[in-house]
PDB file of C-alpha atoms and ligand atoms in Angstrom:
ATOM      1  CA  MET A   1      22.187   8.163   1.364  1.00 98.00           C
ATOM      2  CA  ILE A   2      20.435  10.503   3.785  1.00 98.00           C
ATOM      3  CA  LEU A   3      17.626  12.917   2.933  1.00 98.00           C
ATOM      4  CA  VAL A   4      17.871  16.207   4.826  1.00 98.00           C
ATOM      5  CA  SER A   5      15.517  19.161   5.143  1.00 98.00           C
ATOM      6  CA  ALA A   6      17.153  21.897   3.096  1.00 98.00           C
ATOM      7  CA  CYS A   7      16.278  24.564   5.685  1.00 98.00           C
ATOM      8  CA  LEU A   8      18.402  22.682   8.275  1.00 98.00           C
ATOM      9  CA  LEU A   9      21.377  23.217   5.977  1.00 98.00           C
ATOM     10  CA  GLY A  10      20.771  26.964   5.837  1.00 98.00           C
ATOM     11  CA  GLU A  11      18.699  27.218   2.684  1.00 98.00           C
ATOM     12  CA  ASN A  12      16.174  30.061   2.865  1.00 98.00           C
ATOM     13  CA  CYS A  13      13.216  27.908   1.885  1.00 98.00           C
ATOM     14  CA  LYS A  14      11.253  28.344   5.130  1.00 98.00           C
ATOM     15  CA  TYR A  15       7.750  29.843   4.999  1.00 97.00           C
ATOM     16  CA  ASN A  16       9.006  33.163   6.407  1.00 97.00           C
ATOM     17  CA  GLY A  17      11.866  33.389   3.949  1.00 98.00           C
ATOM     18  CA  GLY A  18      14.451  32.268   6.512  1.00 98.00           C
ATOM     19  CA  ASN A  19      16.090  28.956   7.402  1.00 98.00           C
ATOM     20  CA  ASN A  20      16.705  26.599  10.319  1.00 98.00           C
ATOM     21  CA  ASP A  21      20.470  26.299   9.974  1.00 98.00           C
ATOM     22  CA  ASN A  22      21.569  23.544  12.340  1.00 98.00           C
ATOM     23  CA  PRO A  23      25.249  22.976  13.222  1.00 98.00           C
ATOM     24  CA  CYS A  24      24.532  19.569  14.807  1.00 98.00           C
ATOM     25  CA  VAL A  25      22.926  18.289  11.588  1.00 98.00           C
ATOM     26  CA  LYS A  26      25.789  19.667   9.508  1.00 98.00           C
ATOM     27  CA  ALA A  27      28.390  18.047  11.774  1.00 98.00           C
ATOM     28  CA  TYR A  28      26.552  14.697  11.610  1.00 97.00           C
ATOM     29  CA  LEU A  29      26.495  14.832   7.815  1.00 98.00           C
ATOM     30  CA  ALA A  30      30.188  15.596   7.410  1.00 97.00           C
ATOM     31  CA  GLY A  31      31.708  12.877   5.236  1.00 98.00           C
ATOM     32  CA  LYS A  32      28.344  11.224   4.600  1.00 98.00           C
ATOM     33  CA  GLU A  33      26.303  11.161   1.403  1.00 98.00           C
ATOM     34  CA  TYR A  34      23.168  13.227   1.614  1.00 98.00           C
ATOM     35  CA  VAL A  35      20.670  15.097  -0.493  1.00 98.00           C
ATOM     36  CA  ALA A  36      18.827  18.278   0.539  1.00 98.00           C
ATOM     37  CA  VAL A  37      15.068  18.290   0.048  1.00 98.00           C
ATOM     38  CA  CYS A  38      12.312  20.846   0.599  1.00 98.00           C
ATOM     39  CA  PRO A  39       8.957  19.252  -0.123  1.00 98.00           C
ATOM     40  CA  GLU A  40       7.070  22.545   0.027  1.00 98.00           C
ATOM     41  CA  THR A  41       9.348  24.117  -2.582  1.00 98.00           C
ATOM     42  CA  PHE A  42       9.110  20.944  -4.671  1.00 98.00           C
ATOM     43  CA  GLY A  43       5.327  21.209  -4.426  1.00 98.00           C
ATOM     44  CA  GLY A  44       5.438  24.645  -6.042  1.00 97.00           C
ATOM     45  CA  LEU A  45       5.218  26.892  -2.976  1.00 97.00           C
ATOM     46  CA  LYS A  46       7.319  30.061  -2.869  1.00 95.00           C
ATOM     47  CA  SER A  47       9.356  31.456   0.003  1.00 95.00           C
ATOM     48  CA  PRO A  48       8.178  33.481   1.795  1.00 97.00           C
ATOM     49  CA  ARG A  49       4.711  31.940   1.929  1.00 96.00           C
ATOM     50  CA  ASP A  50       1.848  31.875   4.406  1.00 96.00           C
ATOM     51  CA  PRO A  51       2.244  29.336   7.222  1.00 97.00           C
ATOM     52  CA  ALA A  52       0.238  26.124   6.903  1.00 98.00           C
ATOM     53  CA  GLU A  53      -1.021  23.609   9.444  1.00 98.00           C
ATOM     54  CA  ILE A  54      -2.569  20.145   9.273  1.00 98.00           C
ATOM     55  CA  ARG A  55      -6.173  19.726  10.341  1.00 98.00           C
ATOM     56  CA  GLY A  56      -8.105  16.494   9.906  1.00 96.00           C
ATOM     57  CA  GLY A  57      -5.442  15.033   7.637  1.00 96.00           C
ATOM     58  CA  ARG A  58      -5.470  17.974   5.211  1.00 98.00           C
ATOM     59  CA  VAL A  59      -3.277  21.080   5.078  1.00 98.00           C
ATOM     60  CA  PHE A  60      -4.649  24.611   5.302  1.00 98.00           C
ATOM     61  CA  LEU A  61      -3.380  28.165   5.292  1.00 96.00           C
ATOM     62  CA  LYS A  62      -4.656  30.456   8.028  1.00 93.00           C
ATOM     63  CA  ASP A  63      -7.219  31.968   5.643  1.00 95.00           C
ATOM     64  CA  GLY A  64      -8.675  28.500   5.086  1.00 96.00           C
ATOM     65  CA  THR A  65      -7.130  27.830   1.672  1.00 96.00           C
ATOM     66  CA  ASP A  66      -6.657  24.091   1.243  1.00 98.00           C
ATOM     67  CA  VAL A  67      -3.074  23.463   0.085  1.00 98.00           C
ATOM     68  CA  THR A  68      -3.080  19.697   0.599  1.00 98.00           C
ATOM     69  CA  GLU A  69      -2.375  18.904  -3.039  1.00 98.00           C
ATOM     70  CA  ALA A  70       0.812  21.024  -3.112  1.00 98.00           C
ATOM     71  CA  PHE A  71       2.015  19.287   0.050  1.00 98.00           C
ATOM     72  CA  ARG A  72       1.238  15.843  -1.388  1.00 98.00           C
ATOM     73  CA  ALA A  73       2.958  16.705  -4.676  1.00 98.00           C
ATOM     74  CA  GLY A  74       6.074  17.721  -2.754  1.00 98.00           C
ATOM     75  CA  ALA A  75       5.963  14.525  -0.702  1.00 98.00           C
ATOM     76  CA  ASP A  76       5.710  12.448  -3.889  1.00 98.00           C
ATOM     77  CA  ILE A  77       8.824  14.123  -5.303  1.00 98.00           C
ATOM     78  CA  VAL A  78      10.782  13.496  -2.098  1.00 98.00           C
ATOM     79  CA  LEU A  79       9.682   9.863  -2.122  1.00 98.00           C
ATOM     80  CA  GLU A  80      10.773   9.516  -5.747  1.00 98.00           C
ATOM     81  CA  MET A  81      14.171  11.006  -4.863  1.00 98.00           C
ATOM     82  CA  ALA A  82      14.488   8.589  -1.960  1.00 98.00           C
ATOM     83  CA  LYS A  83      13.873   5.655  -4.289  1.00 97.00           C
ATOM     84  CA  LYS A  84      16.250   6.943  -6.986  1.00 97.00           C
ATOM     85  CA  THR A  85      19.083   7.622  -4.551  1.00 97.00           C
ATOM     86  CA  GLY A  86      18.488   4.556  -2.401  1.00 97.00           C
ATOM     87  CA  ALA A  87      18.034   6.693   0.710  1.00 98.00           C
ATOM     88  CA  THR A  88      17.164   4.698   3.801  1.00 96.00           C
ATOM     89  CA  GLU A  89      17.348   7.514   6.315  1.00 98.00           C
ATOM     90  CA  ALA A  90      16.088  11.087   6.649  1.00 98.00           C
ATOM     91  CA  ILE A  91      16.718  13.990   9.040  1.00 98.00           C
ATOM     92  CA  LEU A  92      13.853  16.438   8.806  1.00 99.00           C
ATOM     93  CA  LYS A  93      12.685  19.600  10.548  1.00 98.00           C
ATOM     94  CA  GLU A  94      10.527  18.966  13.593  1.00 98.00           C
ATOM     95  CA  ALA A  95       6.966  20.375  13.715  1.00 98.00           C
ATOM     96  CA  SER A  96       6.749  21.326  10.033  1.00 98.00           C
ATOM     97  CA  PRO A  97       3.499  20.302   8.293  1.00 98.00           C
ATOM     98  CA  SER A  98       5.722  18.542   5.727  1.00 98.00           C
ATOM     99  CA  CYS A  99       8.823  17.524   7.657  1.00 98.00           C
ATOM    100  CA  GLY A 100       7.652  17.179  11.303  1.00 98.00           C
ATOM    101  CA  ARG A 101       8.637  13.761  12.707  1.00 98.00           C
ATOM    102  CA  ASN A 102       7.083  13.690  16.183  1.00 98.00           C
ATOM    103  CA  LEU A 103       5.143  16.930  16.466  1.00 98.00           C
ATOM    104  CA  ILE A 104       2.970  19.140  14.285  1.00 98.00           C
ATOM    105  CA  TYR A 105       0.941  22.280  14.977  1.00 98.00           C
ATOM    106  CA  ASP A 106      -2.663  21.490  15.787  1.00 98.00           C
ATOM    107  CA  GLY A 107      -4.329  23.359  12.927  1.00 98.00           C
ATOM    108  CA  THR A 108      -5.609  26.273  15.016  1.00 98.00           C
ATOM    109  CA  PHE A 109      -2.661  28.628  14.301  1.00 98.00           C
ATOM    110  CA  SER A 110      -2.342  29.234  18.030  1.00 98.00           C
ATOM    111  CA  GLY A 111       1.202  27.885  18.373  1.00 98.00           C
ATOM    112  CA  THR A 112      -0.053  24.644  19.941  1.00 98.00           C
ATOM    113  CA  LYS A 113       1.874  21.493  19.056  1.00 98.00           C
ATOM    114  CA  ILE A 114       0.458  17.992  19.153  1.00 98.00           C
ATOM    115  CA  LYS A 115       1.846  14.540  18.423  1.00 98.00           C
ATOM    116  CA  GLY A 116       1.882  13.813  14.706  1.00 98.00           C
ATOM    117  CA  CYS A 117       3.877  13.658  11.497  1.00 98.00           C
ATOM    118  CA  GLY A 118       4.078  15.953   8.488  1.00 98.00           C
ATOM    119  CA  ILE A 119       2.780  14.908   5.084  1.00 98.00           C
ATOM    120  CA  THR A 120       6.207  13.983   3.678  1.00 98.00           C
ATOM    121  CA  VAL A 121       7.186  12.096   6.816  1.00 98.00           C
ATOM    122  CA  GLN A 122       3.977  10.059   6.632  1.00 98.00           C
ATOM    123  CA  ALA A 123       4.869   9.066   3.058  1.00 98.00           C
ATOM    124  CA  LEU A 124       8.476   8.174   3.897  1.00 98.00           C
ATOM    125  CA  LEU A 125       7.575   6.083   6.946  1.00 98.00           C
ATOM    126  CA  LYS A 126       5.010   4.180   4.866  1.00 98.00           C
ATOM    127  CA  GLU A 127       7.867   3.169   2.541  1.00 96.00           C
ATOM    128  CA  GLY A 128      10.010   1.981   5.431  1.00 97.00           C
ATOM    129  CA  ILE A 129      12.432   4.912   5.429  1.00 98.00           C
ATOM    130  CA  SER A 130      13.765   5.773   8.869  1.00 98.00           C
ATOM    131  CA  VAL A 131      13.043   9.390   9.787  1.00 98.00           C
ATOM    132  CA  LYS A 132      14.403  11.389  12.687  1.00 98.00           C
ATOM    133  CA  SER A 133      14.085  15.076  13.457  1.00 98.00           C
ATOM    134  CA  GLU A 134      16.959  17.452  14.144  1.00 98.00           C
ATOM    135  CA  GLN A 135      15.806  17.370  17.775  1.00 98.00           C
ATOM    136  CA  ASP A 136      16.088  13.560  17.858  1.00 98.00           C
ATOM    137  CA  LEU A 137      19.592  13.906  16.443  1.00 98.00           C
ATOM    138  CA  GLU A 138      20.559  16.547  19.001  1.00 98.00           C
ATOM    139  CA  LYS A 139      19.368  14.264  21.805  1.00 98.00           C
ATOM    140  CA  GLU A 140      21.369  11.356  20.372  1.00 97.00           C
ATOM    141  CA  GLN A 141      24.456  13.537  20.109  1.00 93.00           C
ATOM    142  CA  ASN A 142      23.905  15.110  23.563  1.00 92.00           C
ATOM    143  CA  VAL A 143      23.816  18.607  22.102  1.00 87.00           C
TER     144      VAL A 143
HETATM  145 FE1  LIG B 201      12.257  23.056   5.791  1.00 54.00          FE
HETATM  146 FE2  LIG B 201      10.698  21.017   5.220  1.00 54.00          FE
HETATM  147 FE3  LIG B 201       9.643  23.424   5.556  1.00 54.00          FE
HETATM  148 FE4  LIG B 201      11.118  22.932   3.393  1.00 54.00          FE
HETATM  149  S1  LIG B 201       9.186  21.983   3.910  1.00 54.00           S
HETATM  150  S2  LIG B 201      11.249  24.716   4.727  1.00 54.00           S
HETATM  151  S3  LIG B 201      12.634  21.534   4.219  1.00 54.00           S
HETATM  152  S4  LIG B 201      10.680  22.199   7.105  1.00 54.00           S
END
């Protein structure tokens, strides 16, 4: 079983009301068992919503509102789903404050990316679940 960011499958759950539809991810999943997850939706956040970034291990909106608990709640639900479905693998959206695997925005809302993982990815890796981003997958598949 593979966990997949719902926005990569075309679901309009992204902060701006859109999605990150990804043909490479869809092709990879063809014939495989997978489950779509959106930790931010699971955590109670609506779409569209204000963008959020991680700073000092917590998650903030641009206006300074601390939304860490919603992000953690969403991560807990994804982790629970991983355990229930026996998922050992995840393909998640790079640079998201929930789903980013290798990169996150630096918390200054200036478009600057730094090395790091989103809140859900941190939780999954801690449980030994293998996580790659759609960009990792594209590299693997030479897309
Ligand atoms: Fe996509 Fe993850 Fe953001 Fe949901 S939380 S919109 S699945 S990147």
